[in-house]
Coordinates of N, CA and C in Angstrom, one line a residue:
X123 N 190.1 150.1 80.5 CA 189.6 148.9 79.9 C 190.9 148.3 79.1
X124 N 191.1 146.9 79.2 CA 192.2 146.2 78.5 C 192.0 146.4 77.1
X125 N 190.9 145.9 76.5 CA 190.6 146.0 75.1 C 189.2 146.6 75.0
X126 N 188.9 147.2 73.8 CA 187.6 147.7 73.7 C 186.6 146.6 73.4
X127 N 187.1 145.5 72.8 CA 186.3 144.4 72.4 C 186.0 143.5 73.7
X128 N 184.8 143.6 74.3 CA 184.6 142.8 75.5 C 184.5 141.3 75.2
X129 N 184.2 140.8 74.1 CA 184.3 139.3 73.8 C 185.7 138.9 73.9
X130 N 186.6 139.8 73.4 CA 188.1 139.4 73.3 C 188.6 139.4 74.8
X131 N 188.1 140.4 75.7 CA 188.6 140.4 77.1 C 188.1 139.0 77.7
X132 N 186.8 138.6 77.4 CA 186.4 137.5 78.0 C 187.3 136.1 77.5
X133 N 187.7 136.2 76.4 CA 188.7 135.0 75.9 C 190.0 135.2 76.5
X134 N 190.4 136.4 76.7 CA 191.8 136.6 77.4 C 191.7 136.0 78.8
X135 N 190.6 136.4 79.5 CA 190.5 135.9 80.8 C 190.3 134.4 80.9
X136 N 189.6 133.8 79.9 CA 189.5 132.4 79.9 C 190.9 131.6 79.9
X137 N 191.8 132.1 78.9 CA 193.0 131.7 78.7 C 193.8 131.9 80.0
X138 N 193.8 133.1 80.5 CA 194.5 133.4 81.8 C 194.1 132.4 82.9
X139 N 192.9 132.1 83.1 CA 192.5 131.0 84.1 C 193.1 129.8 83.7
X140 N 192.8 129.2 82.5 CA 193.2 128.0 82.1 C 194.6 127.6 82.1
X141 N 195.5 128.5 81.9 CA 197.0 128.3 81.9 C 197.6 128.9 83.1
X142 N 196.8 129.3 84.1 CA 197.4 129.7 85.3 C 198.6 129.0 86.0
X143 N 198.6 127.7 85.8 CA 199.6 126.9 86.4 C 200.8 126.5 85.6
X144 N 201.1 127.2 84.5 CA 202.2 126.9 83.6 C 203.3 127.7 84.1
X145 N 204.6 127.2 83.8 CA 205.7 127.9 84.2 C 206.1 129.0 83.3
X146 N 206.9 130.0 83.7 CA 207.1 131.2 82.9 C 207.7 130.7 81.5
X147 N 208.7 129.6 81.5 CA 209.3 129.2 80.2 C 208.2 128.8 79.2
X148 N 207.1 128.3 79.7 CA 206.2 128.0 78.7 C 205.5 129.2 77.8
X149 N 205.4 130.3 78.6 CA 204.8 131.6 78.0 C 205.9 132.2 77.1
X150 N 207.1 132.2 77.7 CA 208.2 132.8 76.9 C 208.6 132.1 75.5
X151 N 208.4 130.7 75.6 CA 208.8 130.0 74.4 C 207.6 130.3 73.5
X152 N 206.3 130.3 73.8 CA 205.4 130.6 72.9 C 205.3 132.0 72.4
X153 N 205.7 132.9 73.2 CA 205.7 134.4 72.8 C 206.9 134.6 71.8
X154 N 208.0 133.9 72.0 CA 209.1 134.0 71.1 C 208.8 133.6 69.7
X155 N 207.8 132.7 69.5 CA 207.5 132.2 68.3 C 206.5 133.3 67.5
X156 N 205.6 133.8 68.3 CA 204.5 134.7 67.7 C 205.0 136.2 67.7
X157 N 205.6 136.7 68.7 CA 206.0 138.2 68.7 C 207.4 138.2 69.3
X158 N 208.5 137.6 68.6 CA 209.8 137.6 69.2 C 210.4 138.9 69.6
X159 N 210.1 139.9 68.9 CA 210.7 141.3 69.0 C 210.5 141.8 70.5
X160 N 209.4 141.3 71.2 CA 209.2 141.9 72.4 C 210.0 141.4 73.7
X161 N 210.7 140.3 73.3 CA 211.6 139.7 74.2 C 213.1 139.8 73.8
X162 N 213.8 140.8 74.5 CA 215.1 141.2 74.1 C 215.9 141.5 75.3
X163 N 216.7 140.5 75.8 CA 217.4 140.7 77.0 C 218.4 141.9 76.9
X164 N 219.1 142.0 75.8 CA 220.0 143.2 75.6 C 219.4 144.5 75.7
X165 N 218.2 144.7 75.1 CA 217.4 145.9 75.2 C 217.0 146.2 76.7
X166 N 216.5 145.0 77.3 CA 216.0 145.2 78.6 C 217.0 145.5 79.7
X167 N 218.2 145.3 79.4 CA 219.4 145.5 80.4 C 219.8 147.0 80.2
X168 N 219.4 147.6 79.0 CA 219.9 149.0 79.0 C 219.2 149.9 79.9
X169 N 219.7 151.2 80.0 CA 219.2 152.2 80.9 C 218.2 153.1 80.2
X170 N 218.2 153.3 78.9 CA 217.3 154.3 78.4 C 215.8 153.6 78.2
X171 N 215.1 153.3 79.2 CA 213.8 152.7 79.1 C 212.8 153.3 80.0
X172 N 211.6 153.3 79.8 CA 210.6 153.8 80.5 C 209.5 152.7 80.8
X173 N 209.0 152.5 82.0 CA 208.0 151.5 82.4 C 206.6 152.0 81.8
X174 N 205.9 151.1 81.3 CA 204.4 151.4 81.0 C 203.6 150.3 81.5
X175 N 202.3 150.6 81.6 CA 201.4 149.6 82.2 C 201.1 148.6 81.0
X176 N 200.3 147.4 81.5 CA 200.0 146.4 80.7 C 199.0 146.8 79.6
X177 N 197.9 147.6 79.9 CA 197.0 147.9 79.0 C 197.7 148.8 77.9
X178 N 198.6 149.7 78.3 CA 199.3 150.7 77.3 C 200.2 149.9 76.5
X179 N 200.9 148.9 77.1 CA 201.9 148.0 76.4 C 201.2 147.3 75.3
X180 N 200.1 146.6 75.7 CA 199.4 145.7 74.7 C 198.8 146.7 73.5
X181 N 198.4 147.9 73.9 CA 197.7 148.8 72.9 C 198.8 149.2 71.9
X182 N 200.0 149.5 72.3 CA 201.1 149.8 71.5 C 201.6 148.6 70.6
X183 N 201.6 147.5 71.2 CA 201.9 146.3 70.4 C 200.9 145.9 69.4
X184 N 199.6 146.1 69.6 CA 198.7 145.9 68.6 C 198.7 146.8 67.4
X185 N 199.4 147.9 67.4 CA 199.4 148.8 66.4 C 200.4 148.1 65.4
X186 N 201.4 147.3 65.7 CA 202.3 146.8 65.0 C 202.2 145.2 64.6
X187 N 201.7 144.5 65.6 CA 201.5 143.1 65.4 C 200.0 142.7 65.5
X188 N 199.7 141.7 65.0 CA 198.3 141.0 65.1 C 198.3 140.1 66.2
X189 N 198.3 140.7 67.4 CA 198.2 139.8 68.5 C 196.9 139.0 68.7
X190 N 197.1 137.7 69.0 CA 195.8 137.0 69.3 C 195.6 137.0 70.7
X191 N 194.4 136.6 71.1 CA 194.0 136.6 72.4 C 194.7 135.8 73.5
X192 N 195.2 134.7 72.9 CA 196.1 133.7 73.7 C 197.4 134.3 73.9
X193 N 198.0 135.1 73.0 CA 199.2 135.8 73.3 C 199.1 136.9 74.4
X194 N 197.9 137.6 74.3 CA 197.7 138.6 75.4 C 197.5 137.9 76.7
X195 N 196.9 136.9 76.8 CA 196.7 136.2 78.1 C 198.0 135.7 78.7
X196 N 198.9 135.2 77.8 CA 200.3 134.9 78.2 C 201.1 136.0 78.8
X197 N 200.8 137.2 78.0 CA 201.6 138.4 78.5 C 200.9 138.8 79.8
X198 N 199.7 138.6 80.1 CA 199.2 139.0 81.3 C 199.7 138.2 82.6
X199 N 199.8 136.9 82.1 CA 200.4 136.0 83.2 C 201.8 136.5 83.6
X200 N 202.7 136.6 82.6 CA 204.0 137.1 82.9 C 204.0 138.5 83.7
X201 N 203.2 139.5 83.3 CA 203.1 140.6 83.9 C 202.6 140.6 85.4
X202 N 201.7 139.7 85.5 CA 201.3 139.4 86.9 C 202.3 138.8 87.8
X203 N 203.2 138.1 87.2 CA 204.3 137.5 88.0 C 205.6 138.4 88.2
X204 N 205.6 139.6 87.4 CA 206.7 140.5 87.9 C 207.4 141.0 86.5
X205 N 207.0 140.4 85.4 CA 207.6 141.0 84.2 C 207.1 142.4 84.0
X206 N 207.9 143.3 83.2 CA 207.4 144.6 83.1 C 207.5 145.0 81.7
X207 N 206.5 145.8 81.2 CA 206.6 146.4 79.7 C 207.5 147.6 79.8
X208 N 208.5 147.7 78.9 CA 209.4 148.9 78.9 C 209.3 149.4 77.5
X209 N 209.3 150.7 77.4 CA 209.3 151.2 76.1 C 210.7 152.0 75.8
X210 N 211.4 151.5 74.7 CA 212.7 152.0 74.4 C 212.8 152.5 73.1
X211 N 213.2 153.7 72.9 CA 213.2 154.4 71.5 C 211.9 153.9 70.6
X212 N 210.8 154.1 71.3 CA 209.5 153.8 70.6 C 209.1 152.4 70.5
X213 N 210.0 151.5 70.9 CA 209.8 150.0 70.7 C 209.4 149.5 72.1
X214 N 208.5 148.4 72.1 CA 208.0 148.0 73.4 C 208.7 146.5 73.5
X215 N 209.1 146.3 74.8 CA 209.8 145.0 75.2 C 209.2 144.6 76.5
X216 N 209.1 143.3 76.7 CA 208.6 142.6 78.0 C 209.7 142.2 78.6
X217 N 210.1 142.8 79.8 CA 211.4 142.6 80.4 C 211.2 141.7 81.8
X218 N 212.0 140.9 82.0 CA 212.1 140.1 83.4 C 212.8 140.9 84.4
X219 N 212.1 141.4 85.4 CA 212.8 142.1 86.5 C 212.2 141.6 87.9
X220 N 213.1 140.7 88.3 CA 212.8 140.1 89.8 C 211.4 139.4 89.6
X221 N 211.0 138.8 88.6 CA 210.0 138.0 88.4 C 209.9 136.6 89.2
X222 N 208.8 136.2 89.5 CA 208.7 135.0 90.3 C 208.3 133.9 89.3
X223 N 208.7 132.6 89.6 CA 208.3 131.3 88.7 C 207.7 130.3 89.6
X224 N 206.5 130.4 90.0 CA 206.0 129.4 91.0 C 205.8 128.0 90.5
X225 N 205.8 127.0 91.4 CA 205.7 125.6 91.0 C 204.4 125.0 91.0
X226 N 203.4 125.5 91.7 CA 202.0 125.1 91.7 C 202.0 123.6 92.2
X227 N 202.6 123.2 93.3 CA 202.6 121.9 93.9 C 201.2 121.4 94.2
X228 N 200.3 122.2 94.6 CA 198.9 121.9 94.9 C 197.8 122.3 94.0
X229 N 198.2 122.7 92.9 CA 197.4 123.1 91.8 C 196.6 121.9 91.1
X230 N 195.3 122.1 91.0 CA 194.5 121.1 90.3 C 193.8 121.6 89.1
X231 N 193.6 120.9 88.0 CA 193.1 121.3 86.7 C 191.7 121.8 86.9
X232 N 191.1 122.6 87.5 CA 189.9 123.1 87.6 C 189.7 124.4 87.0
X233 N 188.6 124.6 86.2 CA 188.5 125.7 85.5 C 187.0 126.4 85.7
X234 N 187.0 127.3 86.7 CA 185.7 127.8 86.8 C 185.2 128.8 85.7
X235 N 183.9 129.1 85.7 CA 183.4 129.8 84.6 C 183.4 131.3 84.7
X236 N 183.3 131.9 85.9 CA 183.4 133.3 86.1 C 182.4 134.0 85.3
X237 N 181.1 133.8 85.3 CA 179.9 134.5 84.9 C 179.9 134.2 83.3
X238 N 178.8 134.5 82.7 CA 178.7 134.5 81.3 C 178.5 135.9 80.6
X239 N 178.7 136.8 81.5 CA 178.5 138.2 81.2 C 179.9 138.9 80.8
X240 N 180.0 139.4 79.5 CA 181.1 140.0 79.0 C 181.6 141.1 79.8
X241 N 180.6 142.0 80.3 CA 181.0 143.1 81.2 C 181.7 142.7 82.5
X242 N 181.2 141.6 83.1 CA 181.7 141.0 84.3 C 183.2 140.5 84.0
X243 N 183.3 139.8 82.9 CA 184.7 139.2 82.7 C 185.6 140.4 82.3
X244 N 185.2 141.5 81.7 CA 186.1 142.6 81.4 C 186.6 143.1 82.8
X245 N 185.5 143.3 83.7 CA 185.9 143.9 84.9 C 186.8 143.1 85.8
X246 N 186.7 141.7 85.7 CA 187.7 140.9 86.3 C 189.2 141.0 85.7
X247 N 189.2 141.1 84.3 CA 190.5 141.3 83.7 C 191.1 142.7 83.9
X248 N 190.3 143.7 84.1 CA 190.8 145.0 84.4 C 191.4 145.0 85.8
X249 N 190.7 144.2 86.8 CA 191.3 144.2 88.0 C 192.7 143.5 88.1
X250 N 192.7 142.4 87.3 CA 194.0 141.7 87.2 C 195.2 142.7 86.7
X251 N 194.7 143.5 85.7 CA 195.8 144.5 85.2 C 196.1 145.4 86.1
X252 N 195.2 145.8 87.1 CA 195.6 146.8 88.1 C 196.4 146.1 89.2
X253 N 196.6 144.9 89.3 CA 197.4 144.2 90.3 C 198.8 144.3 90.1
X254 N 199.3 144.6 88.8 CA 200.6 144.5 88.5 C 201.6 145.1 89.5
X255 N 201.1 146.3 90.1 CA 202.0 147.1 91.0 C 201.8 146.8 92.4
X256 N 200.9 145.8 92.8 CA 200.5 145.5 94.1 C 201.2 144.3 94.5
X257 N 201.8 144.3 95.8 CA 202.4 143.1 96.2 C 201.5 142.1 96.8
X258 N 201.8 140.9 97.0 CA 200.9 139.8 97.4 C 200.3 140.0 98.7
X259 N 201.0 140.5 99.7 CA 200.4 140.7 101.0 C 199.4 141.9 100.9
X260 N 199.5 142.9 100.2 CA 198.6 143.9 100.0 C 197.2 143.2 99.4
X261 N 197.3 142.5 98.4 CA 196.2 141.9 97.8 C 195.5 140.9 98.7
X262 N 196.4 140.1 99.5 CA 195.8 139.0 100.4 C 195.1 139.7 101.6
X263 N 195.7 140.8 102.1 CA 195.1 141.5 103.3 C 193.8 142.1 102.8
X264 N 193.6 142.8 101.6 CA 192.4 143.3 101.1 C 191.3 142.2 100.9
X265 N 191.6 141.1 100.6 CA 190.8 140.0 100.3 C 190.2 139.4 101.7
X266 N 191.2 139.4 102.6 CA 190.8 138.9 103.9 C 189.7 139.8 104.6
X267 N 189.9 141.0 104.4 CA 189.0 142.0 105.0 C 187.7 142.0 104.3
X268 N 187.6 141.6 102.9 CA 186.4 141.7 102.2 C 185.6 140.3 102.0
X269 N 186.2 139.2 102.2 CA 185.6 137.9 102.1 C 185.6 137.2 103.5
X270 N 184.5 137.1 104.2 CA 184.5 136.5 105.4 C 185.0 135.1 105.7
X271 N 185.0 134.4 104.9 CA 185.5 132.9 105.1 C 187.0 132.8 104.8
X272 N 187.7 133.9 104.4 CA 189.0 134.0 104.3 C 189.7 134.6 105.4
X273 N 190.4 133.7 106.2 CA 191.1 134.2 107.3 C 192.5 134.5 107.3
X274 N 193.0 135.5 108.2 CA 194.5 135.8 108.3 C 195.2 134.5 108.9
X275 N 196.2 134.2 108.4 CA 197.0 133.0 109.0 C 197.7 133.3 110.2
X276 N 197.4 132.5 111.3 CA 198.1 132.6 112.7 C 199.5 132.0 112.7
X277 N 200.4 132.8 112.9 CA 201.8 132.2 112.8 C 202.0 131.2 114.2
X278 N 202.6 130.1 114.0 CA 202.8 129.2 115.1 C 201.6 128.1 115.2
X279 N 200.6 128.3 114.3 CA 199.6 127.3 114.4 C 199.7 126.3 113.3
X280 N 199.6 125.0 113.5 CA 199.7 124.1 112.5 C 198.4 123.6 112.0
X281 N 198.1 124.0 110.7 CA 196.9 123.7 110.0 C 196.9 122.4 109.3
X282 N 195.7 121.6 109.4 CA 195.9 120.3 108.8 C 194.7 120.1 107.7
X283 N 194.1 121.1 107.3 CA 193.0 121.0 106.3 C 193.6 120.7 105.0
X284 N 192.8 120.3 104.0 CA 193.0 120.1 102.7 C 193.4 121.3 102.0
X285 N 194.3 121.1 100.9 CA 194.7 122.3 100.0 C 193.8 122.4 98.8
X286 N 193.4 123.6 98.4 CA 192.5 123.8 97.3 C 193.2 125.0 96.4
X287 N 193.3 124.8 95.1 CA 193.6 125.9 94.3 C 192.5 127.1 94.4
X288 N 192.8 128.2 94.1 CA 191.7 129.2 94.0 C 190.8 129.0 92.9
X289 N 191.2 128.3 91.9 CA 190.1 127.8 90.9 C 189.1 126.8 91.5
X290 N 189.7 125.9 92.5 CA 188.8 125.0 93.0 C 187.7 125.7 94.0
X291 N 188.3 126.8 94.7 CA 187.5 127.5 95.6 C 186.4 128.2 95.0
X292 N 186.7 128.9 93.8 CA 185.8 129.5 92.9 C 184.7 128.7 92.3
X293 N 185.2 127.5 92.0 CA 184.1 126.4 91.4 C 183.3 126.0 92.6
X294 N 183.7 125.9 93.8 CA 182.7 125.5 94.9 C 181.7 126.7 95.1
X295 N 182.2 127.9 95.0 CA 181.2 129.0 95.1 C 180.2 129.0 94.0
X296 N 180.7 128.7 92.7 CA 179.8 128.7 91.7 C 178.7 127.6 91.9
X297 N 178.9 126.5 92.4 CA 178.0 125.5 92.7 C 176.9 125.9 93.6
X298 N 177.3 126.8 94.6 CA 176.3 127.0 95.7 C 175.7 128.5 95.4
X299 N 176.1 129.3 94.5 CA 175.7 130.7 94.4 C 175.3 131.0 93.0
X300 N 175.0 132.2 92.7 CA 174.8 132.7 91.3 C 174.9 134.2 91.2
X301 N 175.1 134.6 90.0 CA 175.4 136.0 89.6 C 173.9 136.7 89.6
X302 N 173.7 137.6 90.6 CA 172.4 138.3 90.5 C 172.6 139.7 89.8
X303 N 173.8 140.1 89.4 CA 174.0 141.1 88.5 C 175.3 141.0 88.0
X304 N 175.7 141.9 86.9 CA 177.0 141.7 86.4 C 178.0 142.1 87.5
X305 N 177.8 142.8 88.6 CA 178.7 143.1 89.6 C 178.6 142.4 90.9
X306 N 177.7 141.4 90.9 CA 177.4 140.8 92.3 C 177.1 139.3 92.1
X307 N 178.1 138.6 92.6 CA 177.8 137.1 92.8 C 177.4 136.7 94.1
X308 N 176.1 136.2 94.4 CA 175.7 136.0 95.6 C 175.8 134.5 96.0
X309 N 176.5 134.3 97.2 CA 176.7 132.9 97.7 C 176.3 132.9 99.3
X310 N 175.3 132.3 99.6 CA 174.8 132.3 100.9 C 174.4 133.8 101.4
X311 N 175.0 134.1 102.6 CA 174.8 135.5 103.0 C 175.8 136.5 102.4
X312 N 176.7 136.1 101.7 CA 177.8 137.1 101.2 C 177.8 137.3 99.6
X313 N 178.4 138.3 99.3 CA 178.5 138.6 98.0 C 180.1 138.6 97.5
X314 N 180.3 138.2 96.3 CA 181.8 138.3 95.7 C 181.7 139.1 94.6
X315 N 182.6 140.1 94.4 CA 182.5 141.0 93.1 C 183.5 140.7 92.2
X316 N 183.4 141.2 91.0 CA 184.6 141.0 90.1 C 185.9 141.4 90.5
X317 N 186.1 142.5 91.2 CA 187.5 143.0 91.7 C 188.0 142.0 92.7
X318 N 187.1 141.4 93.6 CA 187.7 140.2 94.4 C 188.1 139.1 93.5
X319 N 187.3 138.7 92.6 CA 187.8 137.5 91.8 C 189.0 137.8 91.0
X320 N 189.3 139.0 90.5 CA 190.5 139.5 89.8 C 191.7 139.3 90.6
X321 N 191.4 139.8 91.9 CA 192.6 139.7 92.9 C 193.0 138.4 93.3
X322 N 191.9 137.4 93.5 CA 192.1 136.1 93.7 C 192.9 135.4 92.6
X323 N 192.6 135.7 91.4 CA 193.2 135.1 90.2 C 194.7 135.5 90.2
X324 N 194.8 136.8 90.5 CA 196.2 137.3 90.4 C 197.1 136.7 91.4
X325 N 196.6 136.4 92.6 CA 197.4 135.6 93.6 C 197.6 134.2 93.1
X326 N 196.6 133.6 92.5 CA 196.7 132.2 92.0 C 197.9 132.1 91.0
X327 N 198.0 133.0 90.0 CA 199.0 133.0 89.0 C 200.3 133.2 89.7
X328 N 200.5 133.9 90.8 CA 201.7 134.0 91.6 C 202.0 132.9 92.5
X329 N 201.2 131.9 92.5 CA 201.6 130.7 93.2 C 200.8 130.5 94.4
X330 N 199.9 131.3 94.8 CA 199.1 131.2 96.0 C 197.8 130.1 95.9
X331 N 197.5 129.5 97.0 CA 196.4 128.6 97.0 C 195.8 128.7 98.4
X332 N 194.8 127.9 98.8 CA 194.1 128.0 100.0 C 194.3 126.7 100.8
X333 N 194.1 126.8 102.0 CA 194.1 125.6 102.9 C 192.8 125.7 103.7
X334 N 192.1 124.6 103.8 CA 190.8 124.6 104.4 C 191.0 124.4 105.9
X335 N 190.1 125.2 106.6 CA 190.0 125.0 108.0 C 188.5 124.6 108.3
X336 N 188.4 123.3 108.5 CA 186.9 122.8 108.6 C 186.3 123.2 110.0
X337 N 185.0 123.5 109.7 CA 184.0 123.9 110.9 C 182.9 123.0 110.8
X338 N 182.7 122.3 112.0 CA 181.7 121.4 111.9 C 180.4 122.0 111.8
X339 N 180.0 123.1 112.3 CA 178.6 123.6 112.4 C 178.5 124.8 111.3
X340 N 179.4 125.7 111.1 CA 179.0 126.9 110.4 C 179.7 126.9 109.0
X341 N 180.4 125.8 108.5 CA 180.8 125.8 107.2 C 182.4 126.0 107.5
X342 N 183.0 126.0 106.2 CA 184.6 126.0 106.4 C 185.1 127.5 106.0
X343 N 186.2 127.7 106.6 CA 187.0 128.8 106.5 C 188.3 128.5 105.8
X344 N 189.1 129.4 105.3 CA 190.3 129.2 104.6 C 191.4 130.1 104.8
X345 N 192.6 129.7 104.8 CA 193.7 130.7 104.9 C 194.5 130.7 103.5
X346 N 195.2 131.7 103.2 CA 196.0 131.7 102.0 C 197.4 131.0 102.4
X347 N 197.9 130.3 101.4 CA 199.2 129.6 101.4 C 200.0 129.9 100.1
X348 N 201.3 130.3 100.3 CA 202.1 130.6 99.1 C 203.1 129.5 99.0
X349 N 203.3 129.0 97.7 CA 204.2 128.0 97.4 C 205.6 128.4 97.7

């Protein structure tokens, strides 16, 4: 679990979603004001460093600093985009190592709710934390296999449907379905689970969105697109 406080996890997830389309510099500028010691290019370039996971890194930082939930959400976005926590002589740093900085050309300011249950929100956030070592294609392929209306892109085919942010797609699902338990969102004949939502949100933060493939009779399918 990211934090023991489930209400805090819910707030972190809310901020993670709401600020998904901000550039890296936005988060770095704000973190430099609140916890400047974790950003140190000189220390990050050294060799005496060990990589640690996002949950462990936040746990160690909270022992020294009064991190607020929005700081942790900003860290989550940067970690999801390829920044790494490094521990150097018992000090924790957030280091840029081949990180991406997507542009979000097709991103729209839609903010889905993602359940009212704190356990569900915590499960989604935990999934995002687990995505830090997964590459985009691995995540996308897993989702294509798990969600019927998400299709694998056929190379050489020119698609002409509208673009949607993943937030928009989730909001559409929320209009048509409902949570029947903390682990199961039911929409039509299919279910969406917290781990699926966490993986979708991780891809969104990395610059992925969806393109609609309209179907006249059975409803719409979608393919993943990367900026």
